[in-house]
GROMACS .gro file of C-alpha atoms in nm:
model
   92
    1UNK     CA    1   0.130   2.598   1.335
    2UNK     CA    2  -0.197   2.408   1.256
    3UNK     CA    3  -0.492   2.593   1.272
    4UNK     CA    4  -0.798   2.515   1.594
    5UNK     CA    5  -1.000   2.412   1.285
    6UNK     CA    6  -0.764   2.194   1.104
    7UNK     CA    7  -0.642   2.060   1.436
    8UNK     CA    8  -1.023   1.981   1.513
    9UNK     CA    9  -1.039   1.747   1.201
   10UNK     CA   10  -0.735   1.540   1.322
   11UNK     CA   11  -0.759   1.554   1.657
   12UNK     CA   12  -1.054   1.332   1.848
   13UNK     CA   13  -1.175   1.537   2.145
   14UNK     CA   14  -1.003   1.261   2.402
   15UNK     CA   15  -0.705   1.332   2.170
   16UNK     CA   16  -0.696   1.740   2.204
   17UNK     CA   17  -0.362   1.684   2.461
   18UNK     CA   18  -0.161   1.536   2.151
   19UNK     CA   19   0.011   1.757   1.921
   20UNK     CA   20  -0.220   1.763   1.586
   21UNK     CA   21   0.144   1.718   1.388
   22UNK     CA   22   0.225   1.412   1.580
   23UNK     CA   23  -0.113   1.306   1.571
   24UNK     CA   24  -0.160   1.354   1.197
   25UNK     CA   25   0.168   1.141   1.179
   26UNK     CA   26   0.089   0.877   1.346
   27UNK     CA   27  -0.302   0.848   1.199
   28UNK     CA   28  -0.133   0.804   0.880
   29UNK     CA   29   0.148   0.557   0.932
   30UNK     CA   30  -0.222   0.371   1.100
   31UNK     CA   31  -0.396   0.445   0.771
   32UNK     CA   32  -0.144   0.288   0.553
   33UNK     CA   33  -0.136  -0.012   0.760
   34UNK     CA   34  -0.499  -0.050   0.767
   35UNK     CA   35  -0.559   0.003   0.354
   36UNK     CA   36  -0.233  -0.244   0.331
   37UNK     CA   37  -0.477  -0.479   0.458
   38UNK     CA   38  -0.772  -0.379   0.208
   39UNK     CA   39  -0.935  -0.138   0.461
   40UNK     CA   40  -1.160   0.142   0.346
   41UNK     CA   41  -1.076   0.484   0.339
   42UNK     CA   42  -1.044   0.649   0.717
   43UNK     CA   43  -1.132   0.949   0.837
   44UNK     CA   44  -0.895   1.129   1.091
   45UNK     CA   45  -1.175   1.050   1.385
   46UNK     CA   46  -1.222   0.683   1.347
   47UNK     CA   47  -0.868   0.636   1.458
   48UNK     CA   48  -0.833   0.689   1.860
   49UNK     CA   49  -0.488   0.729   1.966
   50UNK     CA   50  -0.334   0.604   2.312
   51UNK     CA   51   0.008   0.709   2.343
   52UNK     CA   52   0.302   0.550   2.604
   53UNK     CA   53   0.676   0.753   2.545
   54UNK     CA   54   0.699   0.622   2.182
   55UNK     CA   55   0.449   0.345   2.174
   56UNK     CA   56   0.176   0.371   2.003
   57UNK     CA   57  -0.172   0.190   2.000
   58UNK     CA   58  -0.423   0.274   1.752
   59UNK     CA   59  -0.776   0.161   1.768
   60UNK     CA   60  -1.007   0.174   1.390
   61UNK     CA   61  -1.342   0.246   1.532
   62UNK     CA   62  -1.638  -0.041   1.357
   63UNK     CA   63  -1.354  -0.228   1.368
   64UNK     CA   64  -1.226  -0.354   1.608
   65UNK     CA   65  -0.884  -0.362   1.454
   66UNK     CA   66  -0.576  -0.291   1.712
   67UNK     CA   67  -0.224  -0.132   1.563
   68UNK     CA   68   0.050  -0.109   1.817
   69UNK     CA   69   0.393   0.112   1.656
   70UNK     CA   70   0.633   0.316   1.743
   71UNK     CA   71   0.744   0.704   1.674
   72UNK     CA   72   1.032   0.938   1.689
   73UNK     CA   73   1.144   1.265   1.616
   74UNK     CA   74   1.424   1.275   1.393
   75UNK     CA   75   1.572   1.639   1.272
   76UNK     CA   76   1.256   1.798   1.345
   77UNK     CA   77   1.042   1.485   1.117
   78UNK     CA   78   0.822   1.274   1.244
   79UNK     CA   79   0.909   0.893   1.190
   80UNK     CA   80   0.647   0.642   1.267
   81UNK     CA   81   0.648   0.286   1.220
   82UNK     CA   82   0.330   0.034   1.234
   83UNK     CA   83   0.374  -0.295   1.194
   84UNK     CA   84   0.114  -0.512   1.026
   85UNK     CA   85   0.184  -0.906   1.134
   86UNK     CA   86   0.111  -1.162   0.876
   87UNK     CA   87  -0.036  -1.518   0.967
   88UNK     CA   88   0.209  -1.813   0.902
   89UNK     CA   89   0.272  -1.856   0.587
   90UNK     CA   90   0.092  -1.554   0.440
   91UNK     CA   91   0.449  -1.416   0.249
   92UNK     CA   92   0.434  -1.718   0.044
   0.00000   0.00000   0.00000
């Protein structure tokens, strides 16, 4: 179990009804997405969480910057997936 304190660094107070594992989870798999995409280093607060079943949509607040994925709990793990989409032509 996470402590109220640490729980009060991940967790935004809209956010207090999400389990601070999931939520550190999921604010992570957001993270690496964003920094993928040369973003700055996040704090746990400027990522607001809006959770549907297993959909996920993340909002980076300055931003503006949306991230939609998806989560499961596999074994007792977390799994969490965000998917960064790439313009036309940007693998080449």
């Amino acid at each position: 179990p996470l402590s109220a304190d640490l729980a009060a660094v991940i967790l935004r107070p809209d956010e207090r009804h999400v389990d601070a594992h999931l939520a550190f989870a999921l604010k992570e798999a957001v993270y690496k997405a964003w920094s993928s995409l040369g973003g700055d280093v996040l704090e746990h607060h400027e990522v607001a969480l809006t959770l549907r079943g297993s959909h996920l949509m993340a909002t980076v607040d300055g931003a503006g910057r949306r991230f939609r994925g998806r989560f499961t709990t596999v074994c007792g793990h977390i799994v969490a997936l965000v998917v960064v989409r790439q313009e036309a032509g940007a693998w080449n």
